[in-house]
PDB file of C-alpha atoms in Angstrom:
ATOM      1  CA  UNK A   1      67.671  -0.766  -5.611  1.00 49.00           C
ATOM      2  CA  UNK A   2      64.143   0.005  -6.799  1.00 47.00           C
ATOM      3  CA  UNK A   3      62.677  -3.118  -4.788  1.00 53.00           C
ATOM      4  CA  UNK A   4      64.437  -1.786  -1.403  1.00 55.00           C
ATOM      5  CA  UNK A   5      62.727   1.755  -2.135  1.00 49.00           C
ATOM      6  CA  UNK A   6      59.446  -0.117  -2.318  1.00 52.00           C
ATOM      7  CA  UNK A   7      60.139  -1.929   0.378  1.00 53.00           C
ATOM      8  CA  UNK A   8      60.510   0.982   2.724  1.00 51.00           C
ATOM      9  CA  UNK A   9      57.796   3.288   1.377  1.00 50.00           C
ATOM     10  CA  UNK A  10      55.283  -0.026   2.057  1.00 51.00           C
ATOM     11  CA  UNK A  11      56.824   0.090   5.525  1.00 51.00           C
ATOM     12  CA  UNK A  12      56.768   3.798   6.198  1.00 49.00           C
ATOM     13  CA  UNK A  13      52.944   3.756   5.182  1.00 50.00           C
ATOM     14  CA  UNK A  14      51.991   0.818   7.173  1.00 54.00           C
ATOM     15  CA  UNK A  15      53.836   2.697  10.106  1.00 58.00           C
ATOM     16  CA  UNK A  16      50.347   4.518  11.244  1.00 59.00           C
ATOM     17  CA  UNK A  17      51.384   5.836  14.941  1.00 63.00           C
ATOM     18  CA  UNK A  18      49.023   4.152  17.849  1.00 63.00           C
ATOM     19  CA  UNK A  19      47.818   7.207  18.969  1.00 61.00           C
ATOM     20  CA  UNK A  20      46.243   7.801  15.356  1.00 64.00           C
ATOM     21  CA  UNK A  21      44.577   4.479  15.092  1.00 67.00           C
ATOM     22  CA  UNK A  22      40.668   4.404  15.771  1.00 67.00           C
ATOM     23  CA  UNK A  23      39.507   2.541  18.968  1.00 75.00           C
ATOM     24  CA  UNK A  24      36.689   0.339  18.486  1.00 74.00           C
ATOM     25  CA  UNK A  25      34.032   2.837  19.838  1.00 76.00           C
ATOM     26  CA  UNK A  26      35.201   5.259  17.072  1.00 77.00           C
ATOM     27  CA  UNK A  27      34.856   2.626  14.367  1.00 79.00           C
ATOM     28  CA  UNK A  28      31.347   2.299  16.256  1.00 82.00           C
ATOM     29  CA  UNK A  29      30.865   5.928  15.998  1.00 86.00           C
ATOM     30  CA  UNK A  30      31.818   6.337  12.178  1.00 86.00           C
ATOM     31  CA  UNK A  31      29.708   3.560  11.451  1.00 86.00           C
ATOM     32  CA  UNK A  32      26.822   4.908  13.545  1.00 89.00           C
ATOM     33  CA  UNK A  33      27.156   8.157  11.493  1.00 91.00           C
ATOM     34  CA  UNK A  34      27.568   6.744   8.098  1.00 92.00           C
ATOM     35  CA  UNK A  35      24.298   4.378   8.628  1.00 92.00           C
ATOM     36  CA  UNK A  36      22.255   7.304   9.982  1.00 92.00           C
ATOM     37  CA  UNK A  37      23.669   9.468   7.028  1.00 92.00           C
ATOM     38  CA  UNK A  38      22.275   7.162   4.987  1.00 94.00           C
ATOM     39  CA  UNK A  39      18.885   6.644   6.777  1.00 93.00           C
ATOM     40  CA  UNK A  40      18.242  10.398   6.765  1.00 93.00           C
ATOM     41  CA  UNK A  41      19.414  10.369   2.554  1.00 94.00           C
ATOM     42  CA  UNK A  42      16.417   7.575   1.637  1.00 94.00           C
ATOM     43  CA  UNK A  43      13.522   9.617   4.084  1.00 91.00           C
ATOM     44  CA  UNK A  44      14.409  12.663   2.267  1.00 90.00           C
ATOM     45  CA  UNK A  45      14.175  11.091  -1.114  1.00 90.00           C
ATOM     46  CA  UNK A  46      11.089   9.235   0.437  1.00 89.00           C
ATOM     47  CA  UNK A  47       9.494  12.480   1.488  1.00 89.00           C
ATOM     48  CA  UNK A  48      10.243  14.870  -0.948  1.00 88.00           C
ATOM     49  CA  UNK A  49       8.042  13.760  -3.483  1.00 87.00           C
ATOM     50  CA  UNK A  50       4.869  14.053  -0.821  1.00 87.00           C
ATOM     51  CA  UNK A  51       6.024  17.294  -0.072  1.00 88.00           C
ATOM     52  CA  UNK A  52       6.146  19.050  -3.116  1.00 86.00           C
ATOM     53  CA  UNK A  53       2.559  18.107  -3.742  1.00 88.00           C
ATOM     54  CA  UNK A  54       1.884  19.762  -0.732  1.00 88.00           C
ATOM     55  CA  UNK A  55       3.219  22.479  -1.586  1.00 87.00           C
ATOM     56  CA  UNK A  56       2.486  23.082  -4.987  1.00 86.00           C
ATOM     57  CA  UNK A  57      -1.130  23.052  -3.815  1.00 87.00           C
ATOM     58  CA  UNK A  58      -0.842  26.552  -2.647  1.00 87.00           C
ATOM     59  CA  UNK A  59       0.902  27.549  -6.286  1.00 84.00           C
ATOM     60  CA  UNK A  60      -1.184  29.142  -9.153  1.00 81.00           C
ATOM     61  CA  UNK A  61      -0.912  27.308 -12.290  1.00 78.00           C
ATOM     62  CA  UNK A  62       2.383  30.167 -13.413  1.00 78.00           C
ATOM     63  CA  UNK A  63       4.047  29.554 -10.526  1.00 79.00           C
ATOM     64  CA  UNK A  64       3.853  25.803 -11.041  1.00 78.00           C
ATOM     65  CA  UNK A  65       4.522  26.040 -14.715  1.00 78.00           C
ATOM     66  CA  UNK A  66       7.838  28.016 -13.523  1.00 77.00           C
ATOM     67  CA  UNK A  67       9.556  24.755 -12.419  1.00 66.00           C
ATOM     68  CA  UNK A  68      11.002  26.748  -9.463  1.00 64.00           C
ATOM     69  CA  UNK A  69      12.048  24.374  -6.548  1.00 66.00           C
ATOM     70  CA  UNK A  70      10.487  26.438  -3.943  1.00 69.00           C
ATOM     71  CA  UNK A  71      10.222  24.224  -1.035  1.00 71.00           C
ATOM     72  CA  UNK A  72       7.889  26.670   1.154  1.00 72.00           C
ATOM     73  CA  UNK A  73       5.673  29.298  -1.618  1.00 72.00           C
ATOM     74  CA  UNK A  74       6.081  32.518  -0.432  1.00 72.00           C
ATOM     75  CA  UNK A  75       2.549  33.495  -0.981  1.00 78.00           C
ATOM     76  CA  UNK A  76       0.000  30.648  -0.201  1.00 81.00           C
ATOM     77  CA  UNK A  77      -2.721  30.434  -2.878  1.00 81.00           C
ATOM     78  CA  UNK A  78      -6.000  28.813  -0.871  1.00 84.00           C
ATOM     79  CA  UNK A  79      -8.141  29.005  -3.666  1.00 85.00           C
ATOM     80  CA  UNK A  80      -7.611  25.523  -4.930  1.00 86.00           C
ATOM     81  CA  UNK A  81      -8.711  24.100  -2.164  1.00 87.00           C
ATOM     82  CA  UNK A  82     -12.274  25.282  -3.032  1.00 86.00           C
ATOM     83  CA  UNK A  83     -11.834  25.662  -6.663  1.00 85.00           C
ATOM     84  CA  UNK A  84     -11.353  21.880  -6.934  1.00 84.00           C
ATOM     85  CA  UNK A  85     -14.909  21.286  -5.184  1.00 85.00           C
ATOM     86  CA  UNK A  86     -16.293  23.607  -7.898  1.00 84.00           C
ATOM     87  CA  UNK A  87     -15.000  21.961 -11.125  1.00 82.00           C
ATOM     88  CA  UNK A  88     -16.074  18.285 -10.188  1.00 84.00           C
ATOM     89  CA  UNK A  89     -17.886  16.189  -7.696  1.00 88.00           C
ATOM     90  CA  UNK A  90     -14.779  14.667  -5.893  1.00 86.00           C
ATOM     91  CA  UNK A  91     -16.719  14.031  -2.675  1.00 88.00           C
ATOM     92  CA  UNK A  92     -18.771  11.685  -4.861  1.00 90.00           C
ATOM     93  CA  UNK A  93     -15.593  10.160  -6.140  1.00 90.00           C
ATOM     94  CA  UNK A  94     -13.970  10.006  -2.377  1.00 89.00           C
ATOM     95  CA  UNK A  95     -17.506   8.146  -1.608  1.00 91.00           C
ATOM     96  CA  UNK A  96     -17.301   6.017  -4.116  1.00 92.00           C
ATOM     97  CA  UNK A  97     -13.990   4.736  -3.448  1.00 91.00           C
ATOM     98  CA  UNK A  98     -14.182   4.583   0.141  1.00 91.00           C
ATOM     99  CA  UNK A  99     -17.308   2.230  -0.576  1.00 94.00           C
ATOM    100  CA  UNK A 100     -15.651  -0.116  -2.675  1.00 94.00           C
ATOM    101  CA  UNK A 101     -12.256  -0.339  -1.018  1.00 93.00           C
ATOM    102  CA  UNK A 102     -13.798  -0.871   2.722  1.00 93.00           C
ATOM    103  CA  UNK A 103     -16.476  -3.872   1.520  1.00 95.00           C
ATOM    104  CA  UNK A 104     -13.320  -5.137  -0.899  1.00 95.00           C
ATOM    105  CA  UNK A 105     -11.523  -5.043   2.077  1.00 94.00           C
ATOM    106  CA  UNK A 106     -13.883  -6.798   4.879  1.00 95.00           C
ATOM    107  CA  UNK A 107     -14.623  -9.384   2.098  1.00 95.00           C
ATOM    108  CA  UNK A 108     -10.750  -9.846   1.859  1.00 94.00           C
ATOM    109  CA  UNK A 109     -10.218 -10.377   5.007  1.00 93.00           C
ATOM    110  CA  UNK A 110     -13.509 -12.914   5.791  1.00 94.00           C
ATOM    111  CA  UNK A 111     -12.607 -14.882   2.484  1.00 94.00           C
ATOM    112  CA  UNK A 112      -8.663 -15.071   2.432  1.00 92.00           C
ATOM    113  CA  UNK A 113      -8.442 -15.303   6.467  1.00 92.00           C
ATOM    114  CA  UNK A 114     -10.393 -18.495   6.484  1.00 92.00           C
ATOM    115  CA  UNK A 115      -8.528 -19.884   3.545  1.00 92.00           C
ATOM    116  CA  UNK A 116      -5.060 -18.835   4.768  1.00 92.00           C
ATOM    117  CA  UNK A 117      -5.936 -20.372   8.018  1.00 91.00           C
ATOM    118  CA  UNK A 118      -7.409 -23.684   6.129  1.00 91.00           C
ATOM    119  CA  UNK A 119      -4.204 -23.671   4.696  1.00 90.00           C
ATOM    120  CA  UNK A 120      -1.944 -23.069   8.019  1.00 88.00           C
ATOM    121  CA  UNK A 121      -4.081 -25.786  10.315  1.00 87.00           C
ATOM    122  CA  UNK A 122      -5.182 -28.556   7.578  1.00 87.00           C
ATOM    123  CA  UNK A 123      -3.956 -31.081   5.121  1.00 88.00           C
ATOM    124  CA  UNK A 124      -5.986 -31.971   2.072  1.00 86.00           C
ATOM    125  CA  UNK A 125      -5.173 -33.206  -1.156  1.00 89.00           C
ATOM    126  CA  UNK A 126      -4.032 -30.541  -3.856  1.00 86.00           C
ATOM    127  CA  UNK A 127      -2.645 -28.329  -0.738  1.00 86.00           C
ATOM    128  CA  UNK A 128       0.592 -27.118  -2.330  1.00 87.00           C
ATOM    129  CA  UNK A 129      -1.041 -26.787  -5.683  1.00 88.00           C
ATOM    130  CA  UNK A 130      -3.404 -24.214  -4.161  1.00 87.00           C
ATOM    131  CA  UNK A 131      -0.441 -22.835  -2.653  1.00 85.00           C
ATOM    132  CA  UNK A 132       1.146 -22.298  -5.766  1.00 87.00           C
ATOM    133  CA  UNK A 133      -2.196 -21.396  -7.667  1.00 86.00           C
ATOM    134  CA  UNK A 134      -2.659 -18.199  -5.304  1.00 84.00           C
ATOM    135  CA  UNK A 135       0.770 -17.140  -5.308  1.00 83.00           C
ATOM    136  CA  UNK A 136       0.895 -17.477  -9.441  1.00 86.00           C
ATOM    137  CA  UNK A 137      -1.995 -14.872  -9.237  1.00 84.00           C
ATOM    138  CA  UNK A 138       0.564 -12.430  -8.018  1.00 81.00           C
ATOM    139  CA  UNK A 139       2.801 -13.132 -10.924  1.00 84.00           C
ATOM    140  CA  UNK A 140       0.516 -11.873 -13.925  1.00 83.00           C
ATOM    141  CA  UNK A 141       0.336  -8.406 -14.884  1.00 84.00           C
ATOM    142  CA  UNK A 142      -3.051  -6.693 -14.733  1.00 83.00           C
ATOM    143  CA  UNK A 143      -3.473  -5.684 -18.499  1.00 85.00           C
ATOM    144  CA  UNK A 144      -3.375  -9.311 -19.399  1.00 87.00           C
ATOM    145  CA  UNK A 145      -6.571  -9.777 -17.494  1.00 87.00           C
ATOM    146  CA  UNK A 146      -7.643  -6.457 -18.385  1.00 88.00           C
ATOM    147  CA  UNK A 147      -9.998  -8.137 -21.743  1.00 89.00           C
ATOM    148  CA  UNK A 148     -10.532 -10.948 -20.361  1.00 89.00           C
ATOM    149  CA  UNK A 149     -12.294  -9.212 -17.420  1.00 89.00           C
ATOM    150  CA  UNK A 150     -14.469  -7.035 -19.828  1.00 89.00           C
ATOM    151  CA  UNK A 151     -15.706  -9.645 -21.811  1.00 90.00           C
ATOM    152  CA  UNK A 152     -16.788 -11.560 -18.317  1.00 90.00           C
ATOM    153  CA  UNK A 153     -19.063  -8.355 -17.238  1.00 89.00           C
ATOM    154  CA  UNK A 154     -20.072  -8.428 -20.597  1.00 89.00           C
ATOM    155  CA  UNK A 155     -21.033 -11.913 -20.793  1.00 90.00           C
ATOM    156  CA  UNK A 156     -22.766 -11.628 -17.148  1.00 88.00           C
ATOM    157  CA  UNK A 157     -24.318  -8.456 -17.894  1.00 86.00           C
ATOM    158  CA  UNK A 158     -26.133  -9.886 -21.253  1.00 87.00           C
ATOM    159  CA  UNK A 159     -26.645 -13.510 -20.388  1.00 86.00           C
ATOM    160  CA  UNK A 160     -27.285 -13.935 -16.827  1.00 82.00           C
ATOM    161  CA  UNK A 161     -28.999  -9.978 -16.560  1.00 84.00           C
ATOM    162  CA  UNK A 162     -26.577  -8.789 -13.926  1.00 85.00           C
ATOM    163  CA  UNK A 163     -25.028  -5.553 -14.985  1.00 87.00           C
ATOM    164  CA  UNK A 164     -21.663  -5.774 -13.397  1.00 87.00           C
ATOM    165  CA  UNK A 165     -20.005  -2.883 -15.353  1.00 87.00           C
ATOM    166  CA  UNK A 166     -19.781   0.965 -13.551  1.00 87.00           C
ATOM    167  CA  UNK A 167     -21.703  -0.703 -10.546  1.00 91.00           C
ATOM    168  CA  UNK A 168     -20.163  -1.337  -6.876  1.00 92.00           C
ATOM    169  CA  UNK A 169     -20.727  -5.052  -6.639  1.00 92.00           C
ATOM    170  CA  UNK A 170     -18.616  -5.280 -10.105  1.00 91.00           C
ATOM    171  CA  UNK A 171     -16.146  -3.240  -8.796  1.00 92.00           C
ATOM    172  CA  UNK A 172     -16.048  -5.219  -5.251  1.00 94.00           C
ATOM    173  CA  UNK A 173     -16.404  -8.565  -7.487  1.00 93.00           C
ATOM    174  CA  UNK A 174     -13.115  -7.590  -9.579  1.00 92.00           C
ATOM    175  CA  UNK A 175     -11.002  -6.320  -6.708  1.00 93.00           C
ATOM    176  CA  UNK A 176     -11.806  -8.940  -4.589  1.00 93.00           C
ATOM    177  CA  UNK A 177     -10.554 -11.865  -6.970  1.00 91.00           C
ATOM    178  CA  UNK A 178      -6.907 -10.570  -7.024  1.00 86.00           C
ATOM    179  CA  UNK A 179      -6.644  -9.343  -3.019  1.00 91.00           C
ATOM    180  CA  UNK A 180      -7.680 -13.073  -2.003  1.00 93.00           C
ATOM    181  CA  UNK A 181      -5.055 -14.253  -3.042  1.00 91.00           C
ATOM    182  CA  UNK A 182      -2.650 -11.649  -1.270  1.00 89.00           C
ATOM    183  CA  UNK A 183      -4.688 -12.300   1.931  1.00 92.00           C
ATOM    184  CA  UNK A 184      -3.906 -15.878   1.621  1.00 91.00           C
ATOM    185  CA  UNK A 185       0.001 -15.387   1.086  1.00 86.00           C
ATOM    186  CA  UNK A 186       0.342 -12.526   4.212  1.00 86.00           C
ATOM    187  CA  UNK A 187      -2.132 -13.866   6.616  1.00 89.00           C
ATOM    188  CA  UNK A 188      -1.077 -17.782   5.853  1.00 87.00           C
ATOM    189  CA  UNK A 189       2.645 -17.049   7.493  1.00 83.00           C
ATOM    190  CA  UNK A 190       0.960 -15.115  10.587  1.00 84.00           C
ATOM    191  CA  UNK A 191      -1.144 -18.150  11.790  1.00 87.00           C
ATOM    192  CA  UNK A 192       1.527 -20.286  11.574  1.00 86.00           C
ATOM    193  CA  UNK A 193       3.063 -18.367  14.092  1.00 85.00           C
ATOM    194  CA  UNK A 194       0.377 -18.872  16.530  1.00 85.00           C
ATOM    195  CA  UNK A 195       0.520 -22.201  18.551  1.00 86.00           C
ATOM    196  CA  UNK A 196      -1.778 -25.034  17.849  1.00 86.00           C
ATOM    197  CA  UNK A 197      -1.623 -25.941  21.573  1.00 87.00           C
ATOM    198  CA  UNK A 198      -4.002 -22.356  22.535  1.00 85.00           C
ATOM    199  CA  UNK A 199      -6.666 -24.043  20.499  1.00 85.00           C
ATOM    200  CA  UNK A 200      -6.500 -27.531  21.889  1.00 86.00           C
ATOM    201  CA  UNK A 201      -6.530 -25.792  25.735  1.00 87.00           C
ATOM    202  CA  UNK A 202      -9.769 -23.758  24.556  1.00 85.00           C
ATOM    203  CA  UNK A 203     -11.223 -26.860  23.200  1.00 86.00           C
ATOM    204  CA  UNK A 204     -10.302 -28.778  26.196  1.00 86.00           C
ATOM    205  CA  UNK A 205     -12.547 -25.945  28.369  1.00 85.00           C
ATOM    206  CA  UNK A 206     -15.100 -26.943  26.041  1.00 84.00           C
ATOM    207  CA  UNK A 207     -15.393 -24.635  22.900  1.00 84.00           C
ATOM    208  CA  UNK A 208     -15.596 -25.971  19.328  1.00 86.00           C
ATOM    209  CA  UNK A 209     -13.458 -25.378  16.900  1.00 85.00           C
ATOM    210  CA  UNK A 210     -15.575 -22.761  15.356  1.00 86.00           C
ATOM    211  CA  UNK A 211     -15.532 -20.898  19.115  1.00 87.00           C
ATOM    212  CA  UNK A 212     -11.883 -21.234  19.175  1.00 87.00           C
ATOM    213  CA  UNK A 213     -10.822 -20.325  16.179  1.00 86.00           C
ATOM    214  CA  UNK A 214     -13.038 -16.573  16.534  1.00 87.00           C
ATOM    215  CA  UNK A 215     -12.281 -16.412  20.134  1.00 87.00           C
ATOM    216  CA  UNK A 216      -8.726 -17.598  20.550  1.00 86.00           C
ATOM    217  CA  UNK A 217      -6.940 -17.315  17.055  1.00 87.00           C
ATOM    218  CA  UNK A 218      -8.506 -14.562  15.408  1.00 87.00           C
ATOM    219  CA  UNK A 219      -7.706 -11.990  18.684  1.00 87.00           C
ATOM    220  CA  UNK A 220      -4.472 -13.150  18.315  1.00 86.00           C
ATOM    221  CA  UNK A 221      -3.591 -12.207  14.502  1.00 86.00           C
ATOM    222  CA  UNK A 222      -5.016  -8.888  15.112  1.00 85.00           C
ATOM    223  CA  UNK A 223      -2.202  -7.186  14.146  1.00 83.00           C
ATOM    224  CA  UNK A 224      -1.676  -9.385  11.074  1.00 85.00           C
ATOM    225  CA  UNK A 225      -5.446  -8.917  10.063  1.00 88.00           C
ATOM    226  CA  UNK A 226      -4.564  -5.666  10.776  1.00 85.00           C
ATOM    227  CA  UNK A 227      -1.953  -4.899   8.417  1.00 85.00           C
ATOM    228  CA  UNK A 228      -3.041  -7.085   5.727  1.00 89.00           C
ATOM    229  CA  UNK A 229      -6.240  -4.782   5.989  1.00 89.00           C
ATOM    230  CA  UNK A 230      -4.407  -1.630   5.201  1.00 86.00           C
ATOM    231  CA  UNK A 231      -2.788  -2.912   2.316  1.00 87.00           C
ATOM    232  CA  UNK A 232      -5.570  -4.331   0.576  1.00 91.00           C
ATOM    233  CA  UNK A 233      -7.495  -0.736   1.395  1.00 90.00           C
ATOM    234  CA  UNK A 234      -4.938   1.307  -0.449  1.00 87.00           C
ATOM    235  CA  UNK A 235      -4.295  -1.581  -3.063  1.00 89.00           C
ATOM    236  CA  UNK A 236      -8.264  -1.759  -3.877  1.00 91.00           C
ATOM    237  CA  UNK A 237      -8.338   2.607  -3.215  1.00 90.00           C
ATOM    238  CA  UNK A 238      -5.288   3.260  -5.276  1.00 87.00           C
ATOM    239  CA  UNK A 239      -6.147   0.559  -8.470  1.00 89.00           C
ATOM    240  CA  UNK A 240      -5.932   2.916 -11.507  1.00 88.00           C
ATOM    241  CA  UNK A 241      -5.711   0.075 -14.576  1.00 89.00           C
ATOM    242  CA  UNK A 242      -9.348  -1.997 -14.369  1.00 89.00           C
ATOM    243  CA  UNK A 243     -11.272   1.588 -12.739  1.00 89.00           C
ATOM    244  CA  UNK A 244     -10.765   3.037 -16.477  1.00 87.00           C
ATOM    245  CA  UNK A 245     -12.092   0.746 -18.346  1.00 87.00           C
ATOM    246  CA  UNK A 246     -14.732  -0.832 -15.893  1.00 87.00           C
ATOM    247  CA  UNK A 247     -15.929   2.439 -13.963  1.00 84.00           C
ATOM    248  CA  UNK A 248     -16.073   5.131 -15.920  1.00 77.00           C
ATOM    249  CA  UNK A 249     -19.334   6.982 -14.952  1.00 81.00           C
ATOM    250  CA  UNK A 250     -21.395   6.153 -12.094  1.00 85.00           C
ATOM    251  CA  UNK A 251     -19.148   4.538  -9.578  1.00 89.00           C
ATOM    252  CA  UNK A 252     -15.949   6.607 -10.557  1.00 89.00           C
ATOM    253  CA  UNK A 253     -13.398   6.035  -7.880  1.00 90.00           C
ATOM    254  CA  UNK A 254     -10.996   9.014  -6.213  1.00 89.00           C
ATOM    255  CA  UNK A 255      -8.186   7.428  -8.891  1.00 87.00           C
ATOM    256  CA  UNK A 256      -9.873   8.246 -11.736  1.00 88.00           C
ATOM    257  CA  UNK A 257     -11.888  11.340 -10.805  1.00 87.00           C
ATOM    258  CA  UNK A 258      -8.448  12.936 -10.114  1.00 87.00           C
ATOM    259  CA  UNK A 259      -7.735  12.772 -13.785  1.00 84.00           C
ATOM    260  CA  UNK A 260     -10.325  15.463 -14.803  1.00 84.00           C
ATOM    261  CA  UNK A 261      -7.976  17.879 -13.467  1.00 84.00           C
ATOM    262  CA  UNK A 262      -5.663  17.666 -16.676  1.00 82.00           C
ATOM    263  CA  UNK A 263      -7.778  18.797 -19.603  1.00 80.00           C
ATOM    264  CA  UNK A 264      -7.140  18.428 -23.339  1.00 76.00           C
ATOM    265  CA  UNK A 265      -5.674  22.288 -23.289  1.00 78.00           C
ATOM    266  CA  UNK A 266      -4.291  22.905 -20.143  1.00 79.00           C
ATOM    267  CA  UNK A 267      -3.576  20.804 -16.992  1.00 82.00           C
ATOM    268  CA  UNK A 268      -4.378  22.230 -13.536  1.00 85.00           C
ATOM    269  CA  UNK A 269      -1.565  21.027 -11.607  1.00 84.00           C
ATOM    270  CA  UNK A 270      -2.496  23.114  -8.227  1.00 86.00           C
ATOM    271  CA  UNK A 271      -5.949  21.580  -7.607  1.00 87.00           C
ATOM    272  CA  UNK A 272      -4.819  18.499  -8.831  1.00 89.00           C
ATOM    273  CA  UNK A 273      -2.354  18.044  -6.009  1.00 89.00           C
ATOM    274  CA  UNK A 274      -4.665  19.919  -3.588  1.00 89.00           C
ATOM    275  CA  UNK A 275      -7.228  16.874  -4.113  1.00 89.00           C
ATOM    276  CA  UNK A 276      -4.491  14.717  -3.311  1.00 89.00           C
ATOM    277  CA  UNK A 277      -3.601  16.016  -0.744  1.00 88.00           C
ATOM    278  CA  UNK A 278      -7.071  15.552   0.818  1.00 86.00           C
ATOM    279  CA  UNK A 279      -7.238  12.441  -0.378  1.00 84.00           C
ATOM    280  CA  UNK A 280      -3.921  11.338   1.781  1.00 85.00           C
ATOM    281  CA  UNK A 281      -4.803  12.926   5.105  1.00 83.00           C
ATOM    282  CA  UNK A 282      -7.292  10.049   5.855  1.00 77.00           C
ATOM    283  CA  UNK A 283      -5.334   7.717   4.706  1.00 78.00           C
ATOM    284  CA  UNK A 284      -1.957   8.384   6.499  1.00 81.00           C
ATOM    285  CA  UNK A 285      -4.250   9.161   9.885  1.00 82.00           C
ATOM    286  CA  UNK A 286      -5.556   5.621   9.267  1.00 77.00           C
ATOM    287  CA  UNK A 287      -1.845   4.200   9.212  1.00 78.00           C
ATOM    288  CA  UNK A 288      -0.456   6.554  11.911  1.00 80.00           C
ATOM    289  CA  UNK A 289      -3.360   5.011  14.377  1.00 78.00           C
ATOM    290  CA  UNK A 290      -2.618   1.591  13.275  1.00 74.00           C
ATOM    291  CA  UNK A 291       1.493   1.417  13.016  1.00 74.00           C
ATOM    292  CA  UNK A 292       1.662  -0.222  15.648  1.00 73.00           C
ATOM    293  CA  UNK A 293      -0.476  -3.221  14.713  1.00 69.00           C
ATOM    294  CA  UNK A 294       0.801  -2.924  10.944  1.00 69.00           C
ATOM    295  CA  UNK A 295       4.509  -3.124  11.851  1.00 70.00           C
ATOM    296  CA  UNK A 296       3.582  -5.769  14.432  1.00 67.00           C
ATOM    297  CA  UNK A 297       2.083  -7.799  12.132  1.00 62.00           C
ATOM    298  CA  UNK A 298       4.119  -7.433   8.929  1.00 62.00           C
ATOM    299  CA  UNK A 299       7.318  -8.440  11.448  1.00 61.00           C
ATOM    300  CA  UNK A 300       5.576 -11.257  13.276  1.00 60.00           C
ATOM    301  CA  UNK A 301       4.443 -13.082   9.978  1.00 52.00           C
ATOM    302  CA  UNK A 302       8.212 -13.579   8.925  1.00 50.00           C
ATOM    303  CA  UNK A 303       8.910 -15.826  11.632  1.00 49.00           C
ATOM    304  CA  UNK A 304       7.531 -19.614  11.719  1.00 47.00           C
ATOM    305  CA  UNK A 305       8.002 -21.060  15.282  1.00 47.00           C
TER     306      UNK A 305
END
């Protein structure tokens, strides 16, 4: 008796009329909506967090400290925007960084292009090991290199006379020994993309390697150069960990300079995010004129033809 009832509820619910059934352009539709529900869920969550330091750079220090979630202050307050210039020399630490993270970059790029495309175009003994060398790089956390690091511009400083610590070419010197090797990695994949057979033809019209590798190949990884560029610029203007221990007073990047802003009494949250805020205009103009050439590059470099 109680199987037979089963039976017929399981066939009354499987009895779904055909006029209620979705049609394969509303299961297109629903999934269209769900995807772009979810799409519009990770750029808020993405944005928010850039937002509010917008915003709170118009709050005095009360309203901050009133944890309201006021997504547009009612009343503006300007003030930080030129109280910030007062209390510390940023534009010496926006200078600063700028410096190092453009010549870490260029150097990056010069160093890790010619290696990566060494690497794409050549056999030599100990190739994979090299391989696996640079990528290994990428495993170890900065604060185990931290000392190790110190006691080198120490070492350099007193035995071969170089100062390297709180100067630029230190500062270049350190950055540049852990981008390399993420040159290598993202830049290695993008000339394998580009066909060996373009070089051969422009050697054939009579240019030497050298000529065909800056006149042929390099134009076209633009894109890749490109994005690899950008990344090593904000990884170089963004490093926190080595700029607090190894530039501390005359070179002090934006990173660190920022920090003033919270004092041992009181933190002051409003020019704080004001100076970032200045500090991330250039930097998302930079990658709004470039997107195309980043994305181009970042998708091209997955894909070995």
């Amino acid at each position: 008796m109680l199987s037979s009832l089963m039976a017929a509820v399981g066939s009354e619910s499987t009895m779904v009329p055909d006029e209620m059934r979705l049609t394969a352009d509303g299961k297109e539709l629903v999934y269209q909506l769900l995807w772009r529900s979810v799409l519009i869920l990770v750029l808020i969550f993405a944005i928010f967090p850039v937002w509010m330091m917008f915003t709170t750079s118009f709050k005095t220090r009360d309203e901050v400290l009133q944890l309201g979630l006021d997504i547009i202050p009612a009343d503006p307050y300007v003030q930080n925007y030129f109280l910030m210039f007062q209390r510390f020399p940023l534009v010496d630490y926006y200078v600063n960084s700028l410096v190092i993270s453009s010549v870490t970059t260029v150097l990056s790029l010069l160093i890790g292009g010619l290696a990566a495309y060494s690497l794409s175009r050549y056999e030599f003994p100990g190739k994979e090991k090299f391989e696996m060398g640079a990528l290994a790089t990428q495993m170890i956390p900065g604060v185990l290199i931290l000392i190790p690091m110190f006691l080198l511009f120490i070492v350099m400083d007193q035995s071969a006379n170089v100062p390297m610590k709180d100067t630029y070419h230190g500062m270049i010197f350190l950055y540049t020994t852990f981008t390399v090797p993420f040159t290598i990695w993202m830049l290695r994949g993008y000339f394998d993309t580009i066909p060996t057979a373009l070089e051969e033809a422009a050697r054939i019209d009579g240019c030497t390697r050298t000529q065909a590798l800056f006149r042929v190949v390099m134009p076209l990884a633009a894109p890749g150069l490109a994005a690899t560029g950008m990344f090593v610029f904000l990884l170089a203007f963004n490093e926190v960990l080595f700029a607090s221990v190894l530039a501390t007073d005359n070179v002090t990047p934006f990173s660190i300079g920022i920090q003033n802003f919270q004092q041992q009494d009181q933190t002051m949250w409003g020019q704080m995010m004001a100076a970032s805020t200045l500090a991330a205009v250039p930097l998302l103009a930079i990658f709004v004129v470039f997107q195309r050439q980043i994305v181009s590059g970042l998708t091209s470099g997955s894909v070995k033809q």
